[in-house]
mmCIF file of C-alpha atoms and ligand atoms in Angstrom:
data_model
loop_
_atom_site.group_PDB
_atom_site.id
_atom_site.type_symbol
_atom_site.label_atom_id
_atom_site.label_comp_id
_atom_site.label_asym_id
_atom_site.label_seq_id
_atom_site.Cartn_x
_atom_site.Cartn_y
_atom_site.Cartn_z
ATOM 1 C CA MET A 29 -11.341 80.285 -17.382
ATOM 2 C CA GLY A 30 -11.594 78.551 -20.708
ATOM 3 C CA LEU A 31 -8.693 77.892 -23.033
ATOM 4 C CA ALA A 32 -9.714 80.707 -25.381
ATOM 5 C CA GLU A 33 -9.671 83.267 -22.570
ATOM 6 C CA ASN A 34 -6.294 82.040 -21.371
ATOM 7 C CA ILE A 35 -4.911 82.256 -24.886
ATOM 8 C CA LEU A 36 -6.170 85.803 -25.287
ATOM 9 C CA MET A 37 -4.270 86.610 -22.085
ATOM 10 C CA GLY A 38 -1.124 85.211 -23.716
ATOM 11 C CA ASP A 39 -0.943 81.761 -22.160
ATOM 12 C CA VAL A 40 1.273 79.671 -24.413
ATOM 13 C CA LYS A 41 0.446 76.362 -22.724
ATOM 14 C CA SER A 42 -3.260 76.842 -23.394
ATOM 15 C CA ALA A 43 -2.445 77.622 -27.013
ATOM 16 C CA ALA A 44 -0.475 74.392 -27.385
ATOM 17 C CA ARG A 45 -3.312 72.492 -25.736
ATOM 18 C CA LEU A 46 -5.976 73.978 -27.980
ATOM 19 C CA ILE A 47 -3.946 73.217 -31.097
ATOM 20 C CA SER A 48 -3.720 69.592 -29.935
ATOM 21 C CA LEU A 49 -7.482 69.435 -29.387
ATOM 22 C CA ILE A 50 -8.084 70.793 -32.876
ATOM 23 C CA GLU A 51 -5.572 68.322 -34.324
ATOM 24 C CA GLU A 52 -7.351 65.485 -32.612
ATOM 25 C CA GLY A 53 -10.700 66.631 -33.943
ATOM 26 C CA GLU A 54 -12.193 67.213 -30.515
ATOM 27 C CA THR A 55 -15.475 69.103 -30.354
ATOM 28 C CA GLU A 56 -14.237 70.941 -27.271
ATOM 29 C CA GLY A 57 -11.396 72.327 -29.363
ATOM 30 C CA TYR A 58 -13.743 73.674 -32.016
ATOM 31 C CA ARG A 59 -15.898 75.281 -29.349
ATOM 32 C CA GLU A 60 -12.921 77.126 -27.876
ATOM 33 C CA LEU A 61 -11.812 78.114 -31.365
ATOM 34 C CA GLN A 62 -15.230 79.619 -31.909
ATOM 35 C CA HIS A 63 -14.668 81.844 -28.853
ATOM 36 C CA LEU A 64 -11.419 83.062 -30.376
ATOM 37 C CA LEU A 65 -12.873 83.986 -33.742
ATOM 38 C CA PRO A 66 -14.147 87.477 -32.810
ATOM 39 C CA HIS A 67 -10.591 88.376 -31.791
ATOM 40 C CA VAL A 68 -8.650 87.016 -34.755
ATOM 41 C CA GLY A 69 -8.409 87.077 -38.540
ATOM 42 C CA GLY A 70 -6.116 90.030 -39.161
ATOM 43 C CA ALA A 71 -2.689 88.398 -39.191
ATOM 44 C CA HIS A 72 -0.552 88.127 -42.282
ATOM 45 C CA VAL A 73 -0.400 84.411 -43.034
ATOM 46 C CA ILE A 74 2.610 83.384 -45.101
ATOM 47 C CA GLY A 75 2.884 79.919 -46.607
ATOM 48 C CA ILE A 76 6.202 78.393 -47.643
ATOM 49 C CA THR A 77 6.055 75.404 -49.917
ATOM 50 C CA GLY A 78 8.537 73.549 -52.081
ATOM 51 C CA PRO A 79 10.200 70.166 -52.489
ATOM 52 C CA ALA A 80 11.556 68.247 -49.511
ATOM 53 C CA GLY A 81 14.929 69.527 -48.391
ATOM 54 C CA SER A 82 14.889 72.694 -50.480
ATOM 55 C CA GLY A 83 15.555 74.825 -47.401
ATOM 56 C CA LYS A 84 12.064 75.857 -46.329
ATOM 57 C CA SER A 85 12.673 75.530 -42.590
ATOM 58 C CA THR A 86 16.020 77.297 -42.816
ATOM 59 C CA ALA A 87 14.462 80.175 -44.745
ATOM 60 C CA ALA A 88 11.389 80.295 -42.481
ATOM 61 C CA GLY A 89 13.623 80.552 -39.429
ATOM 62 C CA LYS A 90 15.725 83.326 -40.936
ATOM 63 C CA ILE A 91 12.830 85.464 -42.078
ATOM 64 C CA ALA A 92 10.995 84.894 -38.785
ATOM 65 C CA VAL A 93 13.913 86.409 -36.883
ATOM 66 C CA ARG A 94 13.913 89.379 -39.235
ATOM 67 C CA PHE A 95 10.187 89.957 -38.888
ATOM 68 C CA ALA A 96 10.538 89.731 -35.124
ATOM 69 C CA SER A 97 13.202 92.425 -35.273
ATOM 70 C CA GLN A 98 10.670 94.557 -37.158
ATOM 71 C CA ARG A 99 8.487 94.242 -34.063
ATOM 72 C CA ARG A 100 6.160 91.750 -35.674
ATOM 73 C CA LYS A 101 4.761 89.087 -33.389
ATOM 74 C CA VAL A 102 5.657 85.869 -35.192
ATOM 75 C CA GLY A 103 4.236 82.362 -35.054
ATOM 76 C CA ILE A 104 5.465 79.402 -37.120
ATOM 77 C CA ILE A 105 3.567 76.242 -38.006
ATOM 78 C CA ALA A 106 5.821 73.560 -39.474
ATOM 79 C CA ILE A 107 3.982 70.738 -41.140
ATOM 80 C CA ASP A 108 5.620 67.376 -40.961
ATOM 81 C CA PRO A 109 5.306 65.635 -44.302
ATOM 82 C CA THR A 110 5.816 62.149 -42.950
ATOM 83 C CA SER A 111 3.962 61.506 -39.754
ATOM 84 C CA MET A 112 4.694 57.843 -40.408
ATOM 85 C CA ARG A 113 8.399 58.437 -40.084
ATOM 86 C CA GLY A 114 8.147 59.301 -36.428
ATOM 87 C CA ARG A 115 9.534 62.480 -35.038
ATOM 88 C CA GLY A 116 12.572 62.784 -37.297
ATOM 89 C CA ALA A 117 11.162 65.326 -39.677
ATOM 90 C CA LEU A 118 9.612 67.365 -36.889
ATOM 91 C CA LEU A 119 12.937 67.599 -35.159
ATOM 92 C CA GLY A 120 14.624 68.407 -38.471
ATOM 93 C CA ASP A 121 12.404 71.425 -38.909
ATOM 94 C CA ARG A 122 13.082 72.536 -35.350
ATOM 95 C CA VAL A 123 16.841 72.242 -35.758
ATOM 96 C CA ARG A 124 16.730 74.516 -38.806
ATOM 97 C CA MET A 125 14.722 77.035 -36.864
ATOM 98 C CA LYS A 126 16.919 77.063 -33.795
ATOM 99 C CA GLU A 127 17.645 80.756 -33.992
ATOM 100 C CA ALA A 128 13.983 81.572 -34.396
ATOM 101 C CA GLU A 129 13.063 79.289 -31.537
ATOM 102 C CA LYS A 130 15.425 81.157 -29.255
ATOM 103 C CA ALA A 131 14.218 84.554 -30.397
ATOM 104 C CA ASP A 132 11.930 86.154 -27.954
ATOM 105 C CA GLY A 133 8.258 85.779 -28.690
ATOM 106 C CA ILE A 134 8.448 83.442 -31.687
ATOM 107 C CA PHE A 135 6.114 80.523 -31.166
ATOM 108 C CA ILE A 136 6.856 77.399 -33.192
ATOM 109 C CA ARG A 137 4.471 74.505 -33.542
ATOM 110 C CA SER A 138 5.038 71.321 -35.524
ATOM 111 C CA MET A 139 2.101 69.359 -36.863
ATOM 112 C CA ALA A 140 1.640 66.113 -38.705
ATOM 113 C CA HIS A 141 -0.260 66.341 -41.951
ATOM 114 C CA ARG A 142 -2.063 63.039 -41.483
ATOM 115 C CA GLY A 143 -2.673 62.360 -45.100
ATOM 116 C CA TYR A 144 -4.704 65.436 -45.694
ATOM 117 C CA PRO A 145 -4.432 66.316 -49.382
ATOM 118 C CA GLY A 146 -2.034 69.042 -50.370
ATOM 119 C CA GLY A 147 0.390 68.413 -47.563
ATOM 120 C CA VAL A 148 -1.141 70.945 -45.222
ATOM 121 C CA ALA A 149 -2.366 69.744 -41.868
ATOM 122 C CA ARG A 150 -6.102 69.968 -41.753
ATOM 123 C CA ALA A 151 -5.765 71.656 -38.399
ATOM 124 C CA ALA A 152 -3.417 74.368 -39.674
ATOM 125 C CA THR A 153 -6.146 76.917 -40.222
ATOM 126 C CA GLY A 154 -7.377 76.484 -36.639
ATOM 127 C CA ALA A 155 -3.811 76.601 -35.354
ATOM 128 C CA THR A 156 -3.293 79.872 -37.200
ATOM 129 C CA HIS A 157 -6.233 81.370 -35.339
ATOM 130 C CA VAL A 158 -4.865 80.099 -32.042
ATOM 131 C CA LEU A 159 -1.554 81.832 -32.734
ATOM 132 C CA GLU A 160 -3.427 84.988 -33.632
ATOM 133 C CA GLY A 161 -5.275 84.663 -30.335
ATOM 134 C CA LEU A 162 -1.878 84.673 -28.657
ATOM 135 C CA GLY A 163 -1.266 88.019 -30.303
ATOM 136 C CA LYS A 164 0.743 86.913 -33.325
ATOM 137 C CA ASP A 165 0.264 89.209 -36.299
ATOM 138 C CA LEU A 166 2.434 87.210 -38.684
ATOM 139 C CA VAL A 167 2.121 83.455 -39.054
ATOM 140 C CA ILE A 168 4.425 81.386 -41.250
ATOM 141 C CA ILE A 169 3.170 77.957 -42.330
ATOM 142 C CA GLU A 170 5.773 75.584 -43.731
ATOM 143 C CA SER A 171 4.300 72.863 -45.877
ATOM 144 C CA VAL A 172 5.722 70.229 -48.112
ATOM 145 C CA GLY A 173 4.972 70.466 -51.795
ATOM 146 C CA ALA A 174 6.503 67.094 -52.589
ATOM 147 C CA GLY A 175 4.924 66.488 -55.943
ATOM 148 C CA GLN A 176 1.401 67.253 -54.775
ATOM 149 C CA THR A 177 -0.785 70.109 -55.720
ATOM 150 C CA ASP A 178 -0.447 72.256 -52.711
ATOM 151 C CA THR A 179 -3.633 74.148 -53.183
ATOM 152 C CA THR A 180 -4.551 73.827 -49.537
ATOM 153 C CA LEU A 181 -1.612 76.002 -48.567
ATOM 154 C CA PHE A 182 -2.838 78.477 -51.130
ATOM 155 C CA LEU A 183 -6.178 78.514 -49.338
ATOM 156 C CA LEU A 184 -4.643 79.090 -45.902
ATOM 157 C CA ALA A 185 -2.092 81.751 -46.733
ATOM 158 C CA ASP A 186 -2.318 85.368 -47.829
ATOM 159 C CA THR A 187 1.140 85.166 -49.355
ATOM 160 C CA VAL A 188 2.617 81.957 -50.750
ATOM 161 C CA ILE A 189 6.369 81.533 -51.167
ATOM 162 C CA THR A 190 7.377 78.729 -53.533
ATOM 163 C CA LEU A 191 10.903 77.741 -52.590
ATOM 164 C CA ILE A 192 12.861 75.494 -54.919
ATOM 165 C CA THR A 193 16.495 74.705 -55.684
ATOM 166 C CA PRO A 194 18.473 75.272 -58.909
ATOM 167 C CA ASP A 195 17.945 71.675 -59.968
ATOM 168 C CA TYR A 196 14.202 72.161 -59.999
ATOM 169 C CA GLY A 197 14.258 70.916 -63.583
ATOM 170 C CA ASP A 198 14.495 67.421 -62.152
ATOM 171 C CA GLU A 199 11.324 68.116 -60.303
ATOM 172 C CA ILE A 200 9.305 68.455 -63.448
ATOM 173 C CA GLN A 201 6.335 67.228 -61.480
ATOM 174 C CA LEU A 202 6.362 70.539 -59.696
ATOM 175 C CA MET A 203 5.274 72.275 -62.819
ATOM 176 C CA LYS A 204 2.354 69.949 -63.203
ATOM 177 C CA ALA A 205 1.572 70.183 -59.546
ATOM 178 C CA GLY A 206 1.153 73.884 -59.879
ATOM 179 C CA LEU A 207 3.605 74.849 -57.162
ATOM 180 C CA PHE A 208 4.706 77.755 -59.296
ATOM 181 C CA GLU A 209 1.118 78.680 -59.979
ATOM 182 C CA ILE A 210 0.351 79.271 -56.346
ATOM 183 C CA GLY A 211 3.534 81.192 -55.544
ATOM 184 C CA ASP A 212 3.222 84.928 -54.999
ATOM 185 C CA ILE A 213 6.974 84.924 -54.562
ATOM 186 C CA ILE A 214 9.310 82.399 -56.162
ATOM 187 C CA VAL A 215 12.584 81.695 -54.399
ATOM 188 C CA ILE A 216 15.474 79.747 -55.856
ATOM 189 C CA ASN A 217 17.360 78.721 -52.749
ATOM 190 C CA LYS A 218 20.788 77.066 -52.598
ATOM 191 C CA SER A 219 22.223 79.671 -54.919
ATOM 192 C CA ASP A 220 25.616 78.126 -54.165
ATOM 193 C CA ARG A 221 24.590 75.144 -56.277
ATOM 194 C CA PRO A 222 25.470 74.922 -59.988
ATOM 195 C CA GLY A 223 22.926 76.352 -62.389
ATOM 196 C CA ALA A 224 21.452 78.850 -59.946
ATOM 197 C CA GLU A 225 21.892 81.829 -62.217
ATOM 198 C CA ASP A 226 20.394 80.004 -65.212
ATOM 199 C CA ALA A 227 17.423 78.881 -63.164
ATOM 200 C CA TRP A 228 16.879 82.443 -62.026
ATOM 201 C CA GLN A 229 17.019 83.733 -65.606
ATOM 202 C CA GLU A 230 14.578 81.144 -66.807
ATOM 203 C CA LEU A 231 12.047 81.532 -64.019
ATOM 204 C CA SER A 232 12.226 85.312 -64.058
ATOM 205 C CA HIS A 233 11.451 85.167 -67.719
ATOM 206 C CA ARG A 234 8.656 82.697 -67.278
ATOM 207 C CA PHE A 235 6.912 83.988 -64.187
ATOM 208 C CA GLY A 236 8.365 87.253 -63.059
ATOM 209 C CA ARG A 237 7.817 89.746 -65.765
ATOM 210 C CA THR A 238 4.170 89.523 -66.533
ATOM 211 C CA ALA A 239 1.466 90.539 -64.148
ATOM 212 C CA ARG A 240 -0.276 87.371 -63.289
ATOM 213 C CA GLN A 241 -3.683 86.361 -64.375
ATOM 214 C CA GLY A 242 -5.574 83.410 -63.111
ATOM 215 C CA HIS A 243 -6.170 83.248 -59.403
ATOM 216 C CA GLN A 244 -8.571 85.887 -58.373
ATOM 217 C CA GLY A 245 -7.009 88.387 -56.119
ATOM 218 C CA HIS A 246 -3.608 88.095 -57.754
ATOM 219 C CA GLN A 247 -4.236 90.535 -60.552
ATOM 220 C CA GLY A 248 -1.643 93.206 -60.888
ATOM 221 C CA TRP A 249 0.971 91.560 -58.709
ATOM 222 C CA VAL A 250 4.285 90.924 -60.428
ATOM 223 C CA VAL A 251 5.845 87.791 -58.976
ATOM 224 C CA PRO A 252 9.377 88.443 -57.717
ATOM 225 C CA VAL A 253 11.849 85.674 -58.490
ATOM 226 C CA LEU A 254 14.624 85.699 -55.900
ATOM 227 C CA LEU A 255 17.940 83.947 -55.563
ATOM 228 C CA THR A 256 18.860 83.069 -51.978
ATOM 229 C CA ARG A 257 21.173 81.031 -49.846
ATOM 230 C CA ALA A 258 19.254 80.478 -46.661
ATOM 231 C CA ASP A 259 21.946 78.632 -44.725
ATOM 232 C CA THR A 260 24.279 81.629 -44.844
ATOM 233 C CA ASP A 261 21.495 84.179 -44.556
ATOM 234 C CA THR A 262 22.036 85.481 -48.090
ATOM 235 C CA GLY A 263 19.131 87.157 -49.853
ATOM 236 C CA MET A 264 16.875 86.946 -46.835
ATOM 237 C CA ASP A 265 16.424 90.717 -46.604
ATOM 238 C CA ALA A 266 15.114 90.751 -50.165
ATOM 239 C CA LEU A 267 12.712 87.942 -49.285
ATOM 240 C CA VAL A 268 11.388 89.838 -46.283
ATOM 241 C CA ASP A 269 10.994 92.938 -48.457
ATOM 242 C CA ALA A 270 9.082 90.934 -51.071
ATOM 243 C CA VAL A 271 6.751 89.482 -48.430
ATOM 244 C CA ASN A 272 6.089 92.922 -47.000
ATOM 245 C CA ALA A 273 5.522 94.318 -50.500
ATOM 246 C CA HIS A 274 2.951 91.626 -51.231
ATOM 247 C CA TRP A 275 1.142 92.362 -47.982
ATOM 248 C CA LYS A 276 1.102 96.067 -48.824
ATOM 249 C CA PHE A 277 -0.209 95.239 -52.289
ATOM 250 C CA LEU A 278 -3.016 93.093 -50.863
ATOM 251 C CA LYS A 279 -3.988 95.740 -48.339
ATOM 252 C CA GLU A 280 -3.808 98.738 -50.639
ATOM 253 C CA SER A 281 -5.630 97.077 -53.508
ATOM 254 C CA GLY A 282 -8.386 95.955 -51.157
ATOM 255 C CA LEU A 283 -7.861 92.387 -52.383
ATOM 256 C CA TRP A 284 -6.884 91.137 -48.958
ATOM 257 C CA LYS A 285 -10.337 90.845 -47.501
ATOM 258 C CA LYS A 286 -11.945 89.491 -50.639
ATOM 259 C CA GLN A 287 -9.195 86.914 -51.042
ATOM 260 C CA LYS A 288 -9.468 85.878 -47.410
ATOM 261 C CA GLN A 289 -13.221 85.391 -47.708
ATOM 262 C CA GLU A 290 -12.934 83.384 -50.900
ATOM 263 C CA LYS A 291 -10.191 81.225 -49.498
ATOM 264 C CA ALA A 292 -12.080 80.548 -46.265
ATOM 265 C CA ARG A 293 -15.102 79.449 -48.251
ATOM 266 C CA SER A 294 -13.054 77.220 -50.548
ATOM 267 C CA PHE A 295 -11.234 75.663 -47.605
ATOM 268 C CA THR A 296 -14.537 74.882 -45.928
ATOM 269 C CA GLU A 297 -15.838 73.286 -49.106
ATOM 270 C CA LEU A 298 -12.684 71.196 -49.322
ATOM 271 C CA LEU A 299 -13.091 70.108 -45.731
ATOM 272 C CA LEU A 300 -16.719 69.249 -46.342
ATOM 273 C CA LYS A 301 -15.794 67.110 -49.323
ATOM 274 C CA GLU A 302 -13.102 65.313 -47.319
ATOM 275 C CA GLU A 303 -15.357 64.780 -44.370
ATOM 276 C CA LEU A 304 -18.285 63.435 -46.405
ATOM 277 C CA TRP A 305 -16.002 61.021 -48.171
ATOM 278 C CA LYS A 306 -14.356 59.855 -44.972
ATOM 279 C CA ARG A 307 -17.608 59.406 -43.032
ATOM 280 C CA PHE A 308 -19.185 57.641 -45.926
ATOM 281 C CA LEU A 309 -16.371 55.124 -46.236
ATOM 282 C CA GLU A 310 -16.050 54.634 -42.488
ATOM 283 C CA ARG A 311 -19.668 53.721 -42.171
ATOM 284 C CA ARG A 312 -20.400 52.005 -45.422
ATOM 285 C CA ARG A 313 -17.321 50.250 -46.720
ATOM 286 C CA THR A 314 -18.054 47.059 -44.893
ATOM 287 C CA SER A 315 -21.812 47.131 -45.325
ATOM 288 C CA SER A 316 -23.427 44.416 -47.386
ATOM 289 C CA HIS A 317 -25.081 47.007 -49.640
ATOM 290 C CA PHE A 318 -21.693 48.579 -50.447
ATOM 291 C CA ARG A 319 -20.059 45.215 -51.049
ATOM 292 C CA GLN A 320 -22.885 43.976 -53.262
ATOM 293 C CA ILE A 321 -22.709 47.042 -55.477
ATOM 294 C CA MET A 322 -18.924 46.870 -55.676
ATOM 295 C CA ALA A 323 -19.067 43.179 -56.567
ATOM 296 C CA LEU A 324 -21.372 44.011 -59.476
ATOM 297 C CA VAL A 325 -18.988 46.769 -60.600
ATOM 298 C CA GLU A 326 -16.023 44.412 -60.400
ATOM 299 C CA ASP A 327 -17.848 41.840 -62.518
ATOM 300 C CA GLY A 328 -18.752 44.461 -65.073
ATOM 301 C CA ARG A 329 -22.449 44.019 -64.379
ATOM 302 C CA LYS A 330 -22.988 47.531 -63.047
ATOM 303 C CA ASP A 331 -21.474 50.709 -64.424
ATOM 304 C CA PRO A 332 -19.596 52.974 -61.981
ATOM 305 C CA TYR A 333 -21.985 55.886 -62.546
ATOM 306 C CA THR A 334 -25.046 53.978 -61.491
ATOM 307 C CA ALA A 335 -23.075 52.452 -58.639
ATOM 308 C CA VAL A 336 -22.144 55.867 -57.274
ATOM 309 C CA ASP A 337 -25.726 57.094 -57.616
ATOM 310 C CA GLU A 338 -26.958 54.121 -55.648
ATOM 311 C CA LEU A 339 -24.279 54.417 -52.988
ATOM 312 C CA LEU A 340 -25.035 58.091 -52.513
ATOM 313 C CA GLN A 341 -28.552 57.201 -51.515
ATOM 314 C CA ASP A 342 -26.932 56.230 -48.222
ATOM 315 C CA VAL A 343 -25.655 59.733 -47.580
ATOM 316 C CA GLN A 344 -28.845 61.035 -46.053
ATOM 317 C CA ASP A 345 -28.731 58.157 -43.655
ATOM 318 C CA ILE A 346 -25.150 59.017 -42.701
ATOM 319 C CA MET A 347 -26.093 62.598 -41.965
ATOM 320 C CA ASP A 348 -28.890 61.387 -39.713
ATOM 321 C CA THR A 349 -26.530 59.249 -37.691
ATOM 322 C CA VAL A 350 -24.113 62.064 -36.822
ATOM 323 C CA PRO A 351 -25.015 63.260 -33.368
ATOM 324 C CA PRO A 352 -25.180 67.015 -32.768
ATOM 325 C CA ALA A 353 -22.018 68.591 -31.363
ATOM 326 C CA GLU A 354 -23.595 69.323 -28.009
ATOM 327 C CA LYS A 355 -24.583 65.741 -27.468
ATOM 328 C CA LYS A 356 -21.060 64.645 -28.292
ATOM 329 C CA SER A 357 -19.527 67.072 -25.830
ATOM 330 C CA ARG A 358 -21.738 65.830 -23.059
ATOM 331 C CA GLN A 359 -20.808 62.259 -23.853
ATOM 332 C CA LYS A 360 -17.173 63.248 -23.717
ATOM 333 C CA GLN A 361 -17.512 64.859 -20.326
ATOM 334 C CA THR A 362 -18.824 61.662 -18.901
ATOM 335 C CA THR A 363 -16.497 59.283 -20.697
ATOM 336 C CA GLY A 364 -13.325 61.377 -20.709
ATOM 337 C CA ARG A 365 -11.126 61.928 -23.672
ATOM 338 C CA GLY A 366 -10.250 58.820 -25.632
ATOM 339 C CA LYS A 367 -6.839 58.081 -26.973
ATOM 340 C CA GLY A 368 -7.811 57.658 -30.598
ATOM 341 C CA LYS A 369 -6.645 60.318 -33.015
ATOM 342 C CA GLY A 370 -9.494 62.206 -34.559
ATOM 343 C CA THR A 371 -10.142 62.020 -38.209
ATOM 344 C CA GLY A 372 -13.434 63.774 -38.195
ATOM 345 C CA ILE A 373 -14.847 67.120 -37.349
ATOM 346 C CA GLY A 374 -16.258 66.865 -33.880
ATOM 347 C CA LYS A 375 -15.077 63.330 -33.670
ATOM 348 C CA ASP A 376 -16.655 61.399 -30.911
ATOM 349 C CA LYS A 377 -15.486 58.184 -29.460
ATOM 350 C CA GLY A 378 -18.927 56.667 -29.193
ATOM 351 C CA GLU A 379 -19.814 57.624 -32.708
ATOM 352 C CA GLY A 380 -18.197 54.662 -34.367
ATOM 353 C CA LYS A 381 -20.354 52.133 -32.562
ATOM 354 C CA GLY A 382 -22.528 51.404 -35.529
ATOM 355 C CA ARG A 383 -19.566 51.450 -37.882
ATOM 356 C CA GLY A 384 -19.422 48.666 -40.340
ATOM 357 C CA LYS A 385 -22.879 47.356 -39.635
ATOM 358 C CA GLY A 386 -24.516 48.820 -42.688
ATOM 359 C CA LYS A 387 -28.149 48.621 -43.457
HETATM 360 N N1 GTP B 8 24.082 74.439 -49.742
HETATM 361 C C1 GTP B 8 23.006 74.951 -49.181
HETATM 362 N N2 GTP B 8 22.352 74.255 -48.225
HETATM 363 C C2 GTP B 8 21.250 74.795 -47.692
HETATM 364 C C3 GTP B 8 20.743 76.059 -48.071
HETATM 365 N N3 GTP B 8 19.624 76.311 -47.365
HETATM 366 C C4 GTP B 8 19.430 75.246 -46.571
HETATM 367 N N4 GTP B 8 20.403 74.340 -46.745
HETATM 368 C C5 GTP B 8 20.567 73.027 -46.094
HETATM 369 O O1 GTP B 8 19.656 72.118 -46.710
HETATM 370 C C6 GTP B 8 19.232 71.143 -45.781
HETATM 371 C C7 GTP B 8 17.713 71.092 -45.734
HETATM 372 O O2 GTP B 8 17.220 72.317 -45.231
HETATM 373 P P1 GTP B 8 15.797 72.457 -44.564
HETATM 374 O O3 GTP B 8 15.644 73.886 -44.197
HETATM 375 O O4 GTP B 8 15.603 71.447 -43.507
HETATM 376 O O5 GTP B 8 14.866 72.101 -45.796
HETATM 377 P P2 GTP B 8 13.286 71.865 -45.790
HETATM 378 O O6 GTP B 8 12.806 72.284 -47.139
HETATM 379 O O7 GTP B 8 12.681 72.509 -44.624
HETATM 380 O O8 GTP B 8 13.228 70.297 -45.626
HETATM 381 P P3 GTP B 8 11.913 69.407 -45.285
HETATM 382 O O9 GTP B 8 11.148 70.126 -44.215
HETATM 383 O O10 GTP B 8 12.468 68.105 -44.827
HETATM 384 O O11 GTP B 8 11.178 69.304 -46.581
HETATM 385 C C8 GTP B 8 19.852 71.538 -44.452
HETATM 386 O O12 GTP B 8 21.013 70.780 -44.279
HETATM 387 C C9 GTP B 8 20.203 73.011 -44.640
HETATM 388 O O13 GTP B 8 21.266 73.432 -43.841
HETATM 389 C C10 GTP B 8 21.462 76.775 -49.100
HETATM 390 O O14 GTP B 8 21.080 77.852 -49.522
HETATM 391 N N5 GTP B 8 22.560 76.164 -49.605
HETATM 392 MG MG1 MG B 9 11.395 71.673 -43.140
#
């Protein structure tokens, strides 16, 4: 039996394995994911974002336990902001979610974000489907907003919770980064800290009262601004109620499906952009053509616009050199799985052979 079939039968080990394959960019992983697709897509995906240390994991753990007690089948994906820092952050998230981890049926998976823009692991969308395949109907993705525009989380989640602390004023970057913009629910955690009440007043005034415009699919939803203290479980019922209310709103307004379709398309476009850029640089950065053009740009003898136009003439060539997925899988079966971490879609270990040679 394949991984997808095992997962559909509830095999947790196969789920963990498939998530790893997707993380590593293995073609085999995408093929199994494809088998899962007819069976998934209906779960409520909740994203939690906010500055480092604001209490996201603590809150995620607390609400997960509550959802589980409401007979929801819960999965959690915790995205490690600093894969470079080793396993510290991963373990940190797990410690905060201890209760949830012990609760029956809650599946927790940590992932490294690997430099993907927006702080969300590129594999998170695939991992969400894997958890759905396991039967989860509610998936919480914890991501780090740390000063970046976390639009990718927005694209993965049906409901986004922006979780900050009373001293968010210091995090003025957040405003620019649009963390508030993407939040369907705004939570001021650490209500035991000074200034909590003032922060609540200010944000309620700014975001809570008016029905939001802007993002399609958000029309008519009034953003709740909540005050919580996650470490002592205070305000968590209200947060669960707000999440459920948003889900009901999406379902009843019919926005859910439309929003999901639009987000899936946008995520794919984002991935395509990333992938083109990465493949282009991998194959061309060291080529003599690339270096010649860049040297002219550096000397001010070629303008950047013309340079980009000329460099893009190589793109067709890059497309031609990417072997079809089937061919890659067959290669893999004969060579075994390499150790290298995948950066690409359908990454293949033999694919980089021509890398750096240029034209
Ligand atoms: N005083 C206080 N501490 C809290 C509260 N909620 C969480 N904490 C503590 O804040 C610290 C960070 O909490 P986490 O849940 O790990 O925060 P996080 O946002 O997940 O952190 P990263 O994943 O590292 O970005 C922990 O020591 C928590 O116990 C709260 O409401 N008040
Ligand atoms: Mg965390």
